[in-house]
Amino acid sequence: MPTELRRPLFLPTARQANWILLVAFLSMGEALYLRYVAIENSTVSLACQAGLDTWLCATFRLTIFLFSHEVFGAIALVAALLNLMRPSLVLVMVSLAAAAFGVVLHNADLSAVAAGVLVLSLARPAPAAG
C-alpha cells in the first residue's frame, strides 16, 4: 500500500498522554486506597458491614457490589473493544481506569484481557478526519 494512502496510527499526543497517565494513576491510587484502607482493614470492614453510615462505607459497599458482579472487568473490556473498533481518547481513559480497578480489586481476568486489547488498539489506524 502506498504511504500516501495509509492513515496514521492512533497515537496520543504528549498532552493526551499526560491526561491518560493522570487518569491511570488516580484510578490505581483510588483502587489501592479502597482495597487496603476499607476492604482489607478488618476494623473498617467490620464497621461498614455492621451498618456504619459514612462515605467510606458507602463506597465500600458499592465497590463490593461491583466487584461481585465483575463490573470493573466488563466495563474495561467493553471500552477496550470499542476503542479497538474506533480509537478514542475517552475510551482509552475509561478502559484504563476500569482495568486498573479490576486488577487491584481481583477482577483480573477480564481486566487483563482488556489491557491487552487496549495495547492492540495502539496499532489501529486513527479515525478519519472529518
PDB file of C-alpha atoms in Angstrom:
ATOM      1  CA  MET A   1       0.000   0.000   0.000  1.00  0.00           C
ATOM      2  CA  PRO A   2       1.499   3.390  -0.916  1.00  0.00           C
ATOM      3  CA  THR A   3       2.433   5.543   2.039  1.00  0.00           C
ATOM      4  CA  GLU A   4       0.183   8.429   0.956  1.00  0.00           C
ATOM      5  CA  LEU A   5      -2.893   6.160   1.278  1.00  0.00           C
ATOM      6  CA  ARG A   6      -2.112   4.925   4.778  1.00  0.00           C
ATOM      7  CA  ARG A   7      -3.852   6.559   7.690  1.00  0.00           C
ATOM      8  CA  PRO A   8      -1.662   7.369  10.700  1.00  0.00           C
ATOM      9  CA  LEU A   9      -1.829   5.069  13.709  1.00  0.00           C
ATOM     10  CA  PHE A  10      -3.795   6.059  16.790  1.00  0.00           C
ATOM     11  CA  LEU A  11      -1.055   7.719  18.789  1.00  0.00           C
ATOM     12  CA  PRO A  12      -1.922  10.135  21.599  1.00  0.00           C
ATOM     13  CA  THR A  13      -0.146  13.473  21.652  1.00  0.00           C
ATOM     14  CA  ALA A  14       2.057  14.434  24.591  1.00  0.00           C
ATOM     15  CA  ARG A  15      -0.791  16.387  26.213  1.00  0.00           C
ATOM     16  CA  GLN A  16      -3.203  13.470  25.750  1.00  0.00           C
ATOM     17  CA  ALA A  17      -0.610  11.071  27.145  1.00  0.00           C
ATOM     18  CA  ASN A  18      -0.358  13.245  30.253  1.00  0.00           C
ATOM     19  CA  TRP A  19      -4.140  13.053  30.735  1.00  0.00           C
ATOM     20  CA  ILE A  20      -4.026   9.283  30.219  1.00  0.00           C
ATOM     21  CA  LEU A  21      -1.285   8.967  32.837  1.00  0.00           C
ATOM     22  CA  LEU A  22      -3.220  11.180  35.254  1.00  0.00           C
ATOM     23  CA  VAL A  23      -6.360   9.042  34.900  1.00  0.00           C
ATOM     24  CA  ALA A  24      -4.332   5.840  35.243  1.00  0.00           C
ATOM     25  CA  PHE A  25      -2.504   6.941  38.383  1.00  0.00           C
ATOM     26  CA  LEU A  26      -5.611   8.405  40.044  1.00  0.00           C
ATOM     27  CA  SER A  27      -7.719   5.313  39.385  1.00  0.00           C
ATOM     28  CA  MET A  28      -4.935   2.990  40.529  1.00  0.00           C
ATOM     29  CA  GLY A  29      -4.437   5.089  43.658  1.00  0.00           C
ATOM     30  CA  GLU A  30      -8.145   5.119  44.472  1.00  0.00           C
ATOM     31  CA  ALA A  31      -8.388   1.373  43.935  1.00  0.00           C
ATOM     32  CA  LEU A  32      -5.398   0.741  46.204  1.00  0.00           C
ATOM     33  CA  TYR A  33      -6.864   3.107  48.818  1.00  0.00           C
ATOM     34  CA  LEU A  34     -10.205   1.305  48.797  1.00  0.00           C
ATOM     35  CA  ARG A  35      -8.597  -2.100  48.934  1.00  0.00           C
ATOM     36  CA  TYR A  36      -6.117  -1.500  51.739  1.00  0.00           C
ATOM     37  CA  VAL A  37      -7.938   1.123  53.807  1.00  0.00           C
ATOM     38  CA  ALA A  38     -11.515  -0.157  53.592  1.00  0.00           C
ATOM     39  CA  ILE A  39     -11.786  -3.702  52.262  1.00  0.00           C
ATOM     40  CA  GLU A  40      -8.775  -5.430  53.816  1.00  0.00           C
ATOM     41  CA  ASN A  41      -8.713  -3.345  57.006  1.00  0.00           C
ATOM     42  CA  SER A  42     -10.698  -5.541  59.373  1.00  0.00           C
ATOM     43  CA  THR A  43     -11.778  -2.711  61.688  1.00  0.00           C
ATOM     44  CA  VAL A  44     -13.210  -0.573  58.899  1.00  0.00           C
ATOM     45  CA  SER A  45     -14.630  -3.571  57.058  1.00  0.00           C
ATOM     46  CA  LEU A  46     -16.484  -4.869  60.116  1.00  0.00           C
ATOM     47  CA  ALA A  47     -17.781  -1.403  60.991  1.00  0.00           C
ATOM     48  CA  CYS A  48     -19.109  -0.927  57.458  1.00  0.00           C
ATOM     49  CA  GLN A  49     -20.714  -4.361  57.427  1.00  0.00           C
ATOM     50  CA  ALA A  50     -22.342  -3.540  60.779  1.00  0.00           C
ATOM     51  CA  GLY A  51     -24.085  -0.557  59.202  1.00  0.00           C
ATOM     52  CA  LEU A  52     -21.827   2.454  59.751  1.00  0.00           C
ATOM     53  CA  ASP A  53     -23.092   5.250  57.507  1.00  0.00           C
ATOM     54  CA  THR A  54     -20.088   7.166  56.174  1.00  0.00           C
ATOM     55  CA  TRP A  55     -18.891   7.990  52.660  1.00  0.00           C
ATOM     56  CA  LEU A  56     -16.145   5.371  53.006  1.00  0.00           C
ATOM     57  CA  CYS A  57     -18.656   2.680  53.933  1.00  0.00           C
ATOM     58  CA  ALA A  58     -20.964   3.668  51.072  1.00  0.00           C
ATOM     59  CA  THR A  59     -18.012   3.420  48.703  1.00  0.00           C
ATOM     60  CA  PHE A  60     -17.032   0.121  50.343  1.00  0.00           C
ATOM     61  CA  ARG A  61     -20.498  -1.342  49.748  1.00  0.00           C
ATOM     62  CA  LEU A  62     -20.626  -0.091  46.149  1.00  0.00           C
ATOM     63  CA  THR A  63     -17.169  -1.473  45.430  1.00  0.00           C
ATOM     64  CA  ILE A  64     -18.044  -4.881  46.883  1.00  0.00           C
ATOM     65  CA  PHE A  65     -21.250  -4.972  44.812  1.00  0.00           C
ATOM     66  CA  LEU A  66     -19.419  -4.042  41.601  1.00  0.00           C
ATOM     67  CA  PHE A  67     -16.616  -6.495  42.377  1.00  0.00           C
ATOM     68  CA  SER A  68     -19.086  -9.340  42.986  1.00  0.00           C
ATOM     69  CA  HIS A  69     -20.631  -8.887  39.557  1.00  0.00           C
ATOM     70  CA  GLU A  70     -17.269  -8.335  37.775  1.00  0.00           C
ATOM     71  CA  VAL A  71     -18.390  -4.913  36.569  1.00  0.00           C
ATOM     72  CA  PHE A  72     -14.877  -3.444  36.536  1.00  0.00           C
ATOM     73  CA  GLY A  73     -13.566  -6.069  34.140  1.00  0.00           C
ATOM     74  CA  ALA A  74     -16.683  -5.942  31.964  1.00  0.00           C
ATOM     75  CA  ILE A  75     -16.548  -2.145  31.600  1.00  0.00           C
ATOM     76  CA  ALA A  76     -12.827  -2.291  30.843  1.00  0.00           C
ATOM     77  CA  LEU A  77     -13.290  -4.989  28.198  1.00  0.00           C
ATOM     78  CA  VAL A  78     -16.263  -3.309  26.500  1.00  0.00           C
ATOM     79  CA  ALA A  79     -14.478   0.051  26.390  1.00  0.00           C
ATOM     80  CA  ALA A  80     -11.296  -1.577  25.087  1.00  0.00           C
ATOM     81  CA  LEU A  81     -13.184  -3.437  22.345  1.00  0.00           C
ATOM     82  CA  LEU A  82     -14.981  -0.251  21.337  1.00  0.00           C
ATOM     83  CA  ASN A  83     -11.643   1.517  21.299  1.00  0.00           C
ATOM     84  CA  LEU A  84     -10.233  -1.226  19.097  1.00  0.00           C
ATOM     85  CA  MET A  85     -13.020  -0.639  16.588  1.00  0.00           C
ATOM     86  CA  ARG A  86     -12.919   3.163  16.737  1.00  0.00           C
ATOM     87  CA  PRO A  87      -9.963   4.641  18.662  1.00  0.00           C
ATOM     88  CA  SER A  88     -10.863   7.446  21.027  1.00  0.00           C
ATOM     89  CA  LEU A  89      -9.080   9.135  23.912  1.00  0.00           C
ATOM     90  CA  VAL A  90     -12.171   8.894  26.122  1.00  0.00           C
ATOM     91  CA  LEU A  91     -12.489   5.147  25.557  1.00  0.00           C
ATOM     92  CA  VAL A  92      -8.806   4.680  26.355  1.00  0.00           C
ATOM     93  CA  MET A  93      -9.231   6.504  29.657  1.00  0.00           C
ATOM     94  CA  VAL A  94     -12.420   4.653  30.624  1.00  0.00           C
ATOM     95  CA  SER A  95     -10.896   1.294  29.793  1.00  0.00           C
ATOM     96  CA  LEU A  96      -7.658   2.088  31.581  1.00  0.00           C
ATOM     97  CA  ALA A  97      -9.423   3.311  34.728  1.00  0.00           C
ATOM     98  CA  ALA A  98     -11.757   0.302  34.859  1.00  0.00           C
ATOM     99  CA  ALA A  99      -8.869  -2.094  34.171  1.00  0.00           C
ATOM    100  CA  ALA A 100      -6.853  -0.531  37.000  1.00  0.00           C
ATOM    101  CA  PHE A 101      -9.760  -1.001  39.412  1.00  0.00           C
ATOM    102  CA  GLY A 102     -10.303  -4.533  38.130  1.00  0.00           C
ATOM    103  CA  VAL A 103      -6.699  -5.622  38.524  1.00  0.00           C
ATOM    104  CA  VAL A 104      -6.341  -4.168  42.025  1.00  0.00           C
ATOM    105  CA  LEU A 105      -9.743  -5.417  43.206  1.00  0.00           C
ATOM    106  CA  HIS A 106      -9.336  -9.004  41.954  1.00  0.00           C
ATOM    107  CA  ASN A 107     -11.319  -8.802  38.688  1.00  0.00           C
ATOM    108  CA  ALA A 108      -8.070  -9.529  36.900  1.00  0.00           C
ATOM    109  CA  ASP A 109      -9.350 -11.995  34.295  1.00  0.00           C
ATOM    110  CA  LEU A 110     -11.432  -9.583  32.210  1.00  0.00           C
ATOM    111  CA  SER A 111      -9.294  -6.591  33.150  1.00  0.00           C
ATOM    112  CA  ALA A 112      -6.124  -8.243  31.870  1.00  0.00           C
ATOM    113  CA  VAL A 113      -7.813  -9.110  28.578  1.00  0.00           C
ATOM    114  CA  ALA A 114      -8.990  -5.501  28.343  1.00  0.00           C
ATOM    115  CA  ALA A 115      -5.447  -4.236  28.920  1.00  0.00           C
ATOM    116  CA  GLY A 116      -4.221  -6.498  26.119  1.00  0.00           C
ATOM    117  CA  VAL A 117      -6.915  -5.262  23.747  1.00  0.00           C
ATOM    118  CA  LEU A 118      -6.071  -1.696  24.746  1.00  0.00           C
ATOM    119  CA  VAL A 119      -2.449  -2.264  23.749  1.00  0.00           C
ATOM    120  CA  LEU A 120      -3.603  -3.768  20.441  1.00  0.00           C
ATOM    121  CA  SER A 121      -5.685  -0.676  19.759  1.00  0.00           C
ATOM    122  CA  LEU A 122      -2.491   1.379  19.508  1.00  0.00           C
ATOM    123  CA  ALA A 123      -1.755  -0.463  16.241  1.00  0.00           C
ATOM    124  CA  ARG A 124      -5.067   0.604  14.695  1.00  0.00           C
ATOM    125  CA  PRO A 125      -5.343   3.492  12.277  1.00  0.00           C
ATOM    126  CA  ALA A 126      -6.648   6.733  13.714  1.00  0.00           C
ATOM    127  CA  PRO A 127     -10.230   7.684  12.803  1.00  0.00           C
ATOM    128  CA  ALA A 128     -10.521   9.557   9.526  1.00  0.00           C
ATOM    129  CA  ALA A 129     -10.716  13.302   9.977  1.00  0.00           C
ATOM    130  CA  GLY A 130     -13.989  14.909   9.044  1.00  0.00           C
TER     131      GLY A 130
END
